[in-house]
Coordinates of C-alpha atoms and ligand atoms in Angstrom, one line a residue:
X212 CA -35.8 -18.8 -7.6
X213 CA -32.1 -18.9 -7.5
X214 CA -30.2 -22.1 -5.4
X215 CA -27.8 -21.5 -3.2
X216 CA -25.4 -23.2 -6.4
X217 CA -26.1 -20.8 -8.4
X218 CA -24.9 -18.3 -6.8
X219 CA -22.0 -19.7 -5.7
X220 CA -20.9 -19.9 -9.6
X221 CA -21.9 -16.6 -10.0
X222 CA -19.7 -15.8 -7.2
X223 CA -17.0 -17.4 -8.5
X224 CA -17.1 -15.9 -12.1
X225 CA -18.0 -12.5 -11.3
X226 CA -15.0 -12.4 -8.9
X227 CA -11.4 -10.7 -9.9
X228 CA -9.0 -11.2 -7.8
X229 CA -11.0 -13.1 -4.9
X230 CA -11.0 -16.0 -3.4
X231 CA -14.3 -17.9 -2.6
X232 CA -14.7 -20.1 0.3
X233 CA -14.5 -23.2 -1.7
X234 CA -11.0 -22.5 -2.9
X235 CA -8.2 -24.6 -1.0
X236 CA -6.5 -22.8 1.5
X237 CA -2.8 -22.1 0.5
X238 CA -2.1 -23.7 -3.2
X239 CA 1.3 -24.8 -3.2
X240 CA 3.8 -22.1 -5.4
X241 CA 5.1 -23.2 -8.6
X242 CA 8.6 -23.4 -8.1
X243 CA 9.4 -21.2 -10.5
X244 CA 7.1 -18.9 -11.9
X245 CA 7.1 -15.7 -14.6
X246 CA 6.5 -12.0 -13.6
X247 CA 6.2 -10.0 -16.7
X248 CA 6.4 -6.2 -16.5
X249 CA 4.8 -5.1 -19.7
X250 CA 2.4 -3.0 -21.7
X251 CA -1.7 -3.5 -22.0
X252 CA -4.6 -2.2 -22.7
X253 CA -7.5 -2.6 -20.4
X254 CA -11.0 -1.2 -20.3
X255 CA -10.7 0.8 -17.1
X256 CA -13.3 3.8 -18.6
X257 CA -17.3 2.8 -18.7
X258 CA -17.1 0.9 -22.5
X259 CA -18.2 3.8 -24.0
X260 CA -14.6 4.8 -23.8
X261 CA -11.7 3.6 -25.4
X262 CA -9.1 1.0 -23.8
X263 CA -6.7 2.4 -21.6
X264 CA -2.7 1.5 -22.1
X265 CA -1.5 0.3 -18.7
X266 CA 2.0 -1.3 -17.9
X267 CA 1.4 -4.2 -15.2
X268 CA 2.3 -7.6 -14.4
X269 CA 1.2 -10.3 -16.8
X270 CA -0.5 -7.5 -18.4
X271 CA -3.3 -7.5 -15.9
X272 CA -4.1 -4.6 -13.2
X273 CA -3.9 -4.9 -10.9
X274 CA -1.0 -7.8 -11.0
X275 CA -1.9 -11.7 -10.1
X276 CA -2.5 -11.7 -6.5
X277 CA 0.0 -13.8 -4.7
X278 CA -1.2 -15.7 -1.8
X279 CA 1.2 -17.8 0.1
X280 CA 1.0 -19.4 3.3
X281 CA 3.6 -17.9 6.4
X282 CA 6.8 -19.0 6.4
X283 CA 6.3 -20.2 2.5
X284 CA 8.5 -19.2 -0.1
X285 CA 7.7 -16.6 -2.8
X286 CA 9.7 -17.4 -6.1
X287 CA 10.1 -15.3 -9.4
X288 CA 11.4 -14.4 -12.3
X289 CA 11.0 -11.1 -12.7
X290 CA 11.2 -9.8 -16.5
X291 CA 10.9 -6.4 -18.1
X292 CA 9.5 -6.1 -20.9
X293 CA 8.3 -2.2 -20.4
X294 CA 10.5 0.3 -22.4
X295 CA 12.4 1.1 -19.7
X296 CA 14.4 -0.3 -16.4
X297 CA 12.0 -1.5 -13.5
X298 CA 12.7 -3.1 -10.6
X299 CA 10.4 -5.2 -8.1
X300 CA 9.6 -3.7 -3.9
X301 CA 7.8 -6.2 -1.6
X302 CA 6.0 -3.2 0.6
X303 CA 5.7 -4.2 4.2
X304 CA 8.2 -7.3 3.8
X305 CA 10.9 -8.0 6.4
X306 CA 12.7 -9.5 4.2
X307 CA 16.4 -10.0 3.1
X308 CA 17.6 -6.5 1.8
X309 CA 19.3 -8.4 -1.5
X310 CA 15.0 -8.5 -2.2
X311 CA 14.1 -4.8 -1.5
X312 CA 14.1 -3.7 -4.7
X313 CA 15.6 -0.3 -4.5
X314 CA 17.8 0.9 -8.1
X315 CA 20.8 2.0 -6.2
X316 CA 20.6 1.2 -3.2
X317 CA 19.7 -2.7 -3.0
X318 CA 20.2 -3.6 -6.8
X319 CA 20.8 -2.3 -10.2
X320 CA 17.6 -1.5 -12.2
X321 CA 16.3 -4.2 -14.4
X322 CA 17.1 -2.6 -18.0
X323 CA 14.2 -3.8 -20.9
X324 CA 14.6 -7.5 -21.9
X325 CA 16.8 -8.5 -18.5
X326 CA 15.0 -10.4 -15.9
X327 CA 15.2 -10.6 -11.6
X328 CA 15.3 -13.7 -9.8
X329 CA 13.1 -13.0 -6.6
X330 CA 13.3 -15.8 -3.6
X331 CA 12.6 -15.1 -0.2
X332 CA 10.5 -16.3 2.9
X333 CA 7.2 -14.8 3.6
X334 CA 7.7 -14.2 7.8
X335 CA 4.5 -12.4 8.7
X336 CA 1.1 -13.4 7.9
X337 CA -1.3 -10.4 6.6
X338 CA -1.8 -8.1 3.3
X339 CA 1.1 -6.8 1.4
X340 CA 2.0 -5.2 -2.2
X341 CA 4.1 -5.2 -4.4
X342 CA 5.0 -2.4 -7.0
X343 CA 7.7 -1.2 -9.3
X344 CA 10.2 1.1 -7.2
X345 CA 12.0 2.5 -10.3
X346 CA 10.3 5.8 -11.4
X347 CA 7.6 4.7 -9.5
X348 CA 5.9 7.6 -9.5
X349 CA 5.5 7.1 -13.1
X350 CA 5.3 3.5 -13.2
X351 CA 3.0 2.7 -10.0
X352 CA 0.7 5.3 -11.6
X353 CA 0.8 3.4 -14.6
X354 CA -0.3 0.4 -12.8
X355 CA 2.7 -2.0 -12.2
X356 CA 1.0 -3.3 -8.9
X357 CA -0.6 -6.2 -7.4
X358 CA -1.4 -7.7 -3.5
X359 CA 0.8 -10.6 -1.9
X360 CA -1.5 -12.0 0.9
X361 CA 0.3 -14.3 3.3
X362 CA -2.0 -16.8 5.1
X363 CA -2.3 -17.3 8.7
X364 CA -1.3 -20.9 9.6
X365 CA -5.3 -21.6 10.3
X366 CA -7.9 -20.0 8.3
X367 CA -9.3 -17.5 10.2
X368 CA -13.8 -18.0 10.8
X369 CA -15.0 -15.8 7.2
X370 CA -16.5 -16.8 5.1
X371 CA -14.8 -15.1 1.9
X372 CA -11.6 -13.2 1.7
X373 CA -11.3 -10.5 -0.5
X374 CA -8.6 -8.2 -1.7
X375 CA -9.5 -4.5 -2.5
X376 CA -6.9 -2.6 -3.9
X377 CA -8.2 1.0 -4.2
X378 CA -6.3 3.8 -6.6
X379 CA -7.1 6.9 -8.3
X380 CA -5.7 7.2 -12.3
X381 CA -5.5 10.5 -14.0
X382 CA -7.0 9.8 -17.4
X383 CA -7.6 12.3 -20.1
X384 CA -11.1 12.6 -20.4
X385 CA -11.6 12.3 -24.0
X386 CA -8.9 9.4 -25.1
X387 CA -9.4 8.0 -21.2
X388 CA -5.4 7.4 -21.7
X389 CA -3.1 8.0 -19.0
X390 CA -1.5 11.5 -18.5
X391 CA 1.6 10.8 -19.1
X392 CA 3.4 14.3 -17.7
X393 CA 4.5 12.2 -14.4
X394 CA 7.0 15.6 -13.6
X395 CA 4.4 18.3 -13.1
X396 CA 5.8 21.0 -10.6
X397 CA 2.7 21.6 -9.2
X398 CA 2.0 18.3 -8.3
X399 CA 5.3 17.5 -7.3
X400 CA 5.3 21.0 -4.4
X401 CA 1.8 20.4 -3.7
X402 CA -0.4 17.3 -2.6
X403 CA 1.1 15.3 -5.1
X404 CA -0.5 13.4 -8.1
X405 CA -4.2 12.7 -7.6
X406 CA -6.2 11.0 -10.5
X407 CA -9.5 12.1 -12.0
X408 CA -11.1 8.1 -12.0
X409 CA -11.2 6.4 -9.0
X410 CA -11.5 2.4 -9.0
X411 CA -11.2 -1.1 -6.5
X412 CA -9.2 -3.3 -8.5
X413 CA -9.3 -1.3 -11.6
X414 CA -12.8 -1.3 -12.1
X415 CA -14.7 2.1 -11.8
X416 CA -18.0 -0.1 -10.8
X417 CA -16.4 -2.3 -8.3
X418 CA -19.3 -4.5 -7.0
X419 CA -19.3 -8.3 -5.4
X420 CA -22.3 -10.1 -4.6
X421 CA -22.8 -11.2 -1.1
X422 CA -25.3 -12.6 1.2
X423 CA -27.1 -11.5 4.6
X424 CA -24.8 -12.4 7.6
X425 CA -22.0 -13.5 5.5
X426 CA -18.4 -12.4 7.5
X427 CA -16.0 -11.2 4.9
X428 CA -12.2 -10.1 5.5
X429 CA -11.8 -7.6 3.1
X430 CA -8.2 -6.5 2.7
X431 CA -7.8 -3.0 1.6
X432 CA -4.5 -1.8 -0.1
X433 CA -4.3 1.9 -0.9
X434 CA -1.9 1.5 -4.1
X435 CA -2.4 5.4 -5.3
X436 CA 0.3 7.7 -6.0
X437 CA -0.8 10.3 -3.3
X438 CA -4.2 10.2 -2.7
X439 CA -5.3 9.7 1.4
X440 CA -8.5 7.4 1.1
X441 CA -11.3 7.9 4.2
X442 CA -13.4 5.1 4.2
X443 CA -16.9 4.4 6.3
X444 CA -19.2 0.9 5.9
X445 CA -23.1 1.0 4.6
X446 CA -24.9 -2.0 5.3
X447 CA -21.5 -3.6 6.8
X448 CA -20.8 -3.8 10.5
X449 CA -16.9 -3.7 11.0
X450 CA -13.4 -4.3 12.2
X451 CA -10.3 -3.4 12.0
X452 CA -8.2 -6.3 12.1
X453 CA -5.0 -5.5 11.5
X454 CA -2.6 -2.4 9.4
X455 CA -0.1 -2.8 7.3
X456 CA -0.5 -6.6 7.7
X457 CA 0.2 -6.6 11.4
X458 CA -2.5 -7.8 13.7
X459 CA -4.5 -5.7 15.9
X460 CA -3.8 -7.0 19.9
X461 CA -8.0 -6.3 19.6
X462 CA -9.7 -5.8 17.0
X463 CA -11.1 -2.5 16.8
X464 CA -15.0 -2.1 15.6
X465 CA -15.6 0.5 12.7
X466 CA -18.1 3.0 13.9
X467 CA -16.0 6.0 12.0
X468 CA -13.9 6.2 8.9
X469 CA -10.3 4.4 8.2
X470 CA -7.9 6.5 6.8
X471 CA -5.7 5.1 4.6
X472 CA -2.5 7.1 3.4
X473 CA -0.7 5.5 0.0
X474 CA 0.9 2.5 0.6
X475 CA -0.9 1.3 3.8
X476 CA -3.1 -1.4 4.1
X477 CA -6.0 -2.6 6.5
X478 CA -8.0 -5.5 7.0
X479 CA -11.2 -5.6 7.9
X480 CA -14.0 -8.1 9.0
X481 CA -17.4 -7.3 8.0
X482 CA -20.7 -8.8 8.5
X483 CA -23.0 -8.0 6.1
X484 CA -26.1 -7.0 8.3
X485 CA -28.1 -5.0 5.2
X486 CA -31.5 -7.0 4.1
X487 CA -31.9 -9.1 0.7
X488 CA -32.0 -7.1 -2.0
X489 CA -30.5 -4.1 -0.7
X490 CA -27.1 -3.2 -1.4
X491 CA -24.4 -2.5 1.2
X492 CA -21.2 -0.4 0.8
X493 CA -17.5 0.4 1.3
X494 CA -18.2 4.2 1.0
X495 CA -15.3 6.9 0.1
X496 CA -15.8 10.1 2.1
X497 CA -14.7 13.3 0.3
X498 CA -15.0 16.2 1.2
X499 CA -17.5 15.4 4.1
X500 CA -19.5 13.7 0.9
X501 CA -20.5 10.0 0.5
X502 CA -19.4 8.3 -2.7
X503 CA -19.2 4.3 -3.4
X504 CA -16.1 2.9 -3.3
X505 CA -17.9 -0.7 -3.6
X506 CA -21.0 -2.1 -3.8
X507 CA -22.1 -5.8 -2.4
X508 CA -25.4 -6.6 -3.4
X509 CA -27.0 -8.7 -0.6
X510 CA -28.3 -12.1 -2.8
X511 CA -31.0 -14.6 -2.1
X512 CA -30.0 -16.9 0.9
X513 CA -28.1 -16.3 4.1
X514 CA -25.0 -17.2 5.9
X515 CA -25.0 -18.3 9.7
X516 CA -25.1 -15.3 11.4
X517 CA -22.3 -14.9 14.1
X518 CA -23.3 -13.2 17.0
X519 CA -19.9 -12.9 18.2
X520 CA -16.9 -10.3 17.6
X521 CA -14.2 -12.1 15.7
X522 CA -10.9 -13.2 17.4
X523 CA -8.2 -11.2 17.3
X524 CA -5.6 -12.6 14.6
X525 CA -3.3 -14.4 15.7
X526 CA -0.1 -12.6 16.1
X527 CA 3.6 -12.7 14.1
X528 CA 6.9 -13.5 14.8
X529 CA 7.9 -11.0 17.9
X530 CA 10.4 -8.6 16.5
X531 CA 11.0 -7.1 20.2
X532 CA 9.2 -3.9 21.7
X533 CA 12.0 -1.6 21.8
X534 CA 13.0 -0.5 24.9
X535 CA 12.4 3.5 25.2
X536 CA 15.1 4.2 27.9
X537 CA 17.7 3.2 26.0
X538 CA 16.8 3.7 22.5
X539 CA 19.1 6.0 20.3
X540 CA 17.2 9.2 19.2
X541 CA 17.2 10.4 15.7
X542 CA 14.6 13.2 13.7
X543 CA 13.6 13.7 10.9
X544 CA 12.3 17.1 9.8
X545 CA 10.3 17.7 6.9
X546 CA 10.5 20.6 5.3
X547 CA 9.7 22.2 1.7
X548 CA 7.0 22.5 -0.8
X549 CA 4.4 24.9 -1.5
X550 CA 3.6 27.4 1.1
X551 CA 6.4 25.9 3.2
X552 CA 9.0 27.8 5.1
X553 CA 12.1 26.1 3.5
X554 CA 14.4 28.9 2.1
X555 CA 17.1 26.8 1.0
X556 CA 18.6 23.2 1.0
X557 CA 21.5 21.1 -0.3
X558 CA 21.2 19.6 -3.1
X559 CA 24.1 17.1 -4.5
X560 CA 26.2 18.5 -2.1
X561 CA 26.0 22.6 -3.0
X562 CA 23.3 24.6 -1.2
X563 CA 20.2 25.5 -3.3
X564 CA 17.6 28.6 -2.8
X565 CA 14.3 27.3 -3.2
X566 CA 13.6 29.6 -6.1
X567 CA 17.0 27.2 -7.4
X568 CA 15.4 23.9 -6.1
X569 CA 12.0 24.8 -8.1
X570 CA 14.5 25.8 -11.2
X571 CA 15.4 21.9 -10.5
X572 CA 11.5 20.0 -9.8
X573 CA 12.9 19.2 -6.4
X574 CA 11.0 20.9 -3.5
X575 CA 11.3 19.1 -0.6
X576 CA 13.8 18.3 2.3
X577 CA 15.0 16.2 5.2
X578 CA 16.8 17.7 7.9
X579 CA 17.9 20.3 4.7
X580 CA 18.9 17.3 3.0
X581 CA 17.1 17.1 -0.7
X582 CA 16.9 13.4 -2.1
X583 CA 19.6 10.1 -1.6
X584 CA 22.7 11.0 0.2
X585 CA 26.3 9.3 0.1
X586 CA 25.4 9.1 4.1
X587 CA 22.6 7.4 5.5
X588 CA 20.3 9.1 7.9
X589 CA 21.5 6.9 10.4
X590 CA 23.9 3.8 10.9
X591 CA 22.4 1.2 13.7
X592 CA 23.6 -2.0 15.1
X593 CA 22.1 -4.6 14.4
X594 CA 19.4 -5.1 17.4
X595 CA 19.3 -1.1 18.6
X596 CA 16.4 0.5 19.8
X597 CA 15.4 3.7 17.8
X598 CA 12.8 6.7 18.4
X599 CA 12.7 8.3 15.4
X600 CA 10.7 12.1 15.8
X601 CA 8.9 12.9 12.7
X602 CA 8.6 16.9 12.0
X603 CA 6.1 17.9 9.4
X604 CA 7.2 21.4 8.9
X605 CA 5.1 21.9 6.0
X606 CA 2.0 22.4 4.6
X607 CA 0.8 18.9 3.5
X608 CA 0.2 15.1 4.4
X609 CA 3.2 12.9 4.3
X610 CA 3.0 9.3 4.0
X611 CA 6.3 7.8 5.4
X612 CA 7.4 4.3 4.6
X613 CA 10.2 2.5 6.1
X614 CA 11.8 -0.8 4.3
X615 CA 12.5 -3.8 5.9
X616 CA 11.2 -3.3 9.3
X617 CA 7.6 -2.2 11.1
X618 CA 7.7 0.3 13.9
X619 CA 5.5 1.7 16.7
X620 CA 3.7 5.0 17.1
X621 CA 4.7 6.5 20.3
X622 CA 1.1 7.7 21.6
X623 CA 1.6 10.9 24.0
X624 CA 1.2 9.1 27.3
X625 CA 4.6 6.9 26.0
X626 CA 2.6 4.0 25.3
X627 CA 3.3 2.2 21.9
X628 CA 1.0 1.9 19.0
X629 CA 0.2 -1.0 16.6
X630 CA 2.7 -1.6 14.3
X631 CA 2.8 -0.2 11.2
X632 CA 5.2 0.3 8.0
X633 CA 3.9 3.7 6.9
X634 CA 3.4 6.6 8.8
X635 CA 0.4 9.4 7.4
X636 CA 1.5 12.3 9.3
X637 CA -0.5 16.2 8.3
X638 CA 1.0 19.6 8.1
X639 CA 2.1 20.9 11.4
X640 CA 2.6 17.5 13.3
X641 CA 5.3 16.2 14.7
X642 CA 4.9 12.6 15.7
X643 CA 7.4 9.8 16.9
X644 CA 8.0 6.0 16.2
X645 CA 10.0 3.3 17.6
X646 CA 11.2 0.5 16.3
X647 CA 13.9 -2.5 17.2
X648 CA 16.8 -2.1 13.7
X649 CA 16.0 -6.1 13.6
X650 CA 16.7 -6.2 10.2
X651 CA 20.4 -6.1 8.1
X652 CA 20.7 -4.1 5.1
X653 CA 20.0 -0.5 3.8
X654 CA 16.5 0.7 4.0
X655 CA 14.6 3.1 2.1
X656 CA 12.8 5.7 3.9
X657 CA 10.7 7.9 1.9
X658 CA 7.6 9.5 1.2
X659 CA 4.4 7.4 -0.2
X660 CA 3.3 10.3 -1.9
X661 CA 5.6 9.6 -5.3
X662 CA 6.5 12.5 -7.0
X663 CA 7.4 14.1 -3.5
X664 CA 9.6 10.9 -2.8
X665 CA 10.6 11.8 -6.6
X666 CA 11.7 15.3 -5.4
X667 CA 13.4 15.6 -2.4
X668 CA 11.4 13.5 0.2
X669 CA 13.8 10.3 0.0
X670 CA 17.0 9.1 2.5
X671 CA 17.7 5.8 3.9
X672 CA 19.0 3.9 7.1
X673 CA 21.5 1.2 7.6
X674 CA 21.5 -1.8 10.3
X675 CA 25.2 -3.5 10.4
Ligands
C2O46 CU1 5.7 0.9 -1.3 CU2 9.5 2.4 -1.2 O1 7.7 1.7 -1.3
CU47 CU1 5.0 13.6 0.9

């Protein structure tokens, strides 16, 4: 029979990227510590493949999960050692623009062999990324990516926490090495670049033992290049406890599916309710179809079970609910791509037919606009309210992502959403956020879906 001690070692040495219960809350940073964009090889195929070649922190993928308590500092040196110029994004960070990590616009890229001293201030507690934001759609798809989870000042009543990051690769299917044509036009007009292997933390066969009544916080990062994951429980009763690292005011049980564009995130608590020696599941819906996404075996023993919902997290630093009166009004209106109804737009300053914008891989728009600007989209003070009306005048899923700053969904009766820092809007929807410009600097505001942020669907905002 197996002791409650041996599993626990199991546990422990089966996990990757997971913290058990017995792990201190919050370890101390090193003050100083190495982040080394480079290449590997991994076995991401079953073993009866070859290694995959991945670029990725430390040479791992995903990247070293970061965990550091609220308010704590994050410290790194930052060096490149991938053949070409990187640079570092903190995705869902209100942080000091001078940190952002945008070639261009926040920084200069990091050329091969330099390095970038990262410091800032975690100020919201929840589950946030970090990827390369140079090429990205090229170097996030070769897995330069990990999670940064920033821990509520008390440990909230789970018993494990566990970060999921979910992504899809496009491997050949003989050498199971990456495809590396990263400028495809159809991808880049269409739904952007989806992968043929789908994994949780880079492995295809995700799995982590558990027990019966066991309450896990599993923190879900979507870190593909454009693929929109739907996700249901097996075995698992749930909630959503927060998006995009912001707290739920209640958290919201999971009967349905949780749709996750790229870039978002969600946290959920789960109980395990399925019986010893079944297995219960975080299930990917495709299609209308079932597939595993990950497995938990339920192991010999039992945790208490809790007959309660959980407690709402507690929440973060107020950044102010803008007020809707007085807030400046701005929109943004997608246009382009395949079967779109964009005839021409500017690009670089000269006026483009879409045959030309093809002729040029760039086939998307904002407000006619195709890619960075000298201009931002808009200049706000410092503290101004914004309702920002998102158009999706074209035939596809967006996922848009601010910098620097969360906002609210305007819901149709003009009450305000949860906040969030990326936006999946569908074909034919037009949809509106608000948001308080809290934070200095110039922010990014793109698509999440890469190689359209790589071809047109890009422009920025700046708060003086
Ligand atoms: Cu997740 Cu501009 O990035
Ligand atoms: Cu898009």
């Amino acid at each position: 029979m197996q002791t409650r001690r041996d599993f626990l070692m199991r546990a422990t040495s089966s996990a990757f990227l997971t913290t058990v219960a017995s792990r201190t809350w919050a370890e101390p940073e090193p003050p100083q510590s190495r982040l080394v964009a480079r290449q590997a090889s991994v076995q991401l195929a079953p073993s009866a493949y070859p290694q995959t070649e991945i670029w990725g922190y430390d040479g791992t993928m995903p990247g070293p999960l970061i965990r550091v308590r609220q308010g704590g500092r994050v410290v790194r040196r930052l060096l490149n050692d991938l053949p070409q110029a990187t640079s570092l994004h903190w995705h869902g960070l209100r942080i000091d623009n001078a940190m952002d990590g945008v070639p261009g616009l926040t920084q200069q890229a990091v050329a091969t062999g330099a390095s970038f001293d990262i410091d800032f201030v975690a100020p919201d507690a929840g589950t946030y990324w970090y990827h390369a934001h140079n090429r990205s759609m090229e170097q996030v798809a070769r897995g330069l990516y990990g999670a940064l989870v920033v821990e509520e000042p008390e440990r909230p009543d789970v018993d494990r926490d566990e970060v999921l990051i979910l992504d899809d690769w496009l491997l050949n299917q003989d050498t199971a090495q990456i495809d590396a044509d990263f400028s495809r036009s159809h991808d880049r007009s269409h739904a952007g670049r989806l992968g043929n292997f789908i994994a949780t933390n880079g492995q295809y066969d995700h799995s982590l033992d558990v027990r019966r009544h066991e309450r896990l916080r599993l923190r879900l990062v979507n870190a593909a290049n454009a693929r929109i994951f739907e996700l249901a429980l097996s075995g698992l009763n749930g909630w959503v406890m927060a998006l995009d690292g912001m707290p739920l005011e209640r958290p919201q049980p999971l009967s349905d599916t949780v749709l996750l564009g790229p870039g978002q995130r969600a946290d959920l608590f789960v109980d395990v309710v399925a019986e010893e020696g079944k297995t219960a599941y975080l299930v990917r819906v495709d299609n209308g179809e079932g597939f595993v996404q990950s497995a938990f075996p339920v192991m010999p023993g039992s945790s208490n079970a809790r007959v309660n919902m959980p407690d709402p997290l507690p929440p973060n630093p107020d950044m102010g609910a803008p007020d809707l009166a007085q807030a400046r009004r701005l929109r943004l209106h997608m246009g382009g791509g395949a079967m779109g109804r964009l005839r021409s737009a500017v690009l670089d300053g000269e006026r483009r037919t879409f045959r030309e914008m093809a002729e040029a891989n760039q086939f998307w728009a904002f407000n006619d606009m195709i890619g960075m600007t000298d201009a931002p989209l808009a200049e706000l003070s410092l503290g101004e309210p914004v309702r920002l009306e998102i158009v999706n005048d074209t035939a596809f899923p967006h996922a848009m992502h601010l910098h620097g700053m969360h906002f609210h969904e305007i819901a149709t009766d003009g009450t305000l959403g949860p906040l969030r820092d990326t936006l999946l809007s569908y074909g034919g929807q037009t949809r509106e956020i608000a948001f308080v410009a809290h934070n200095p600097g110039d922010w990014l505001f793109h698509c999440h879906m890469l190689s359209h942020a790589e071809s047109g669907m890009m422009t920025w905002m700046r708060v003086v």
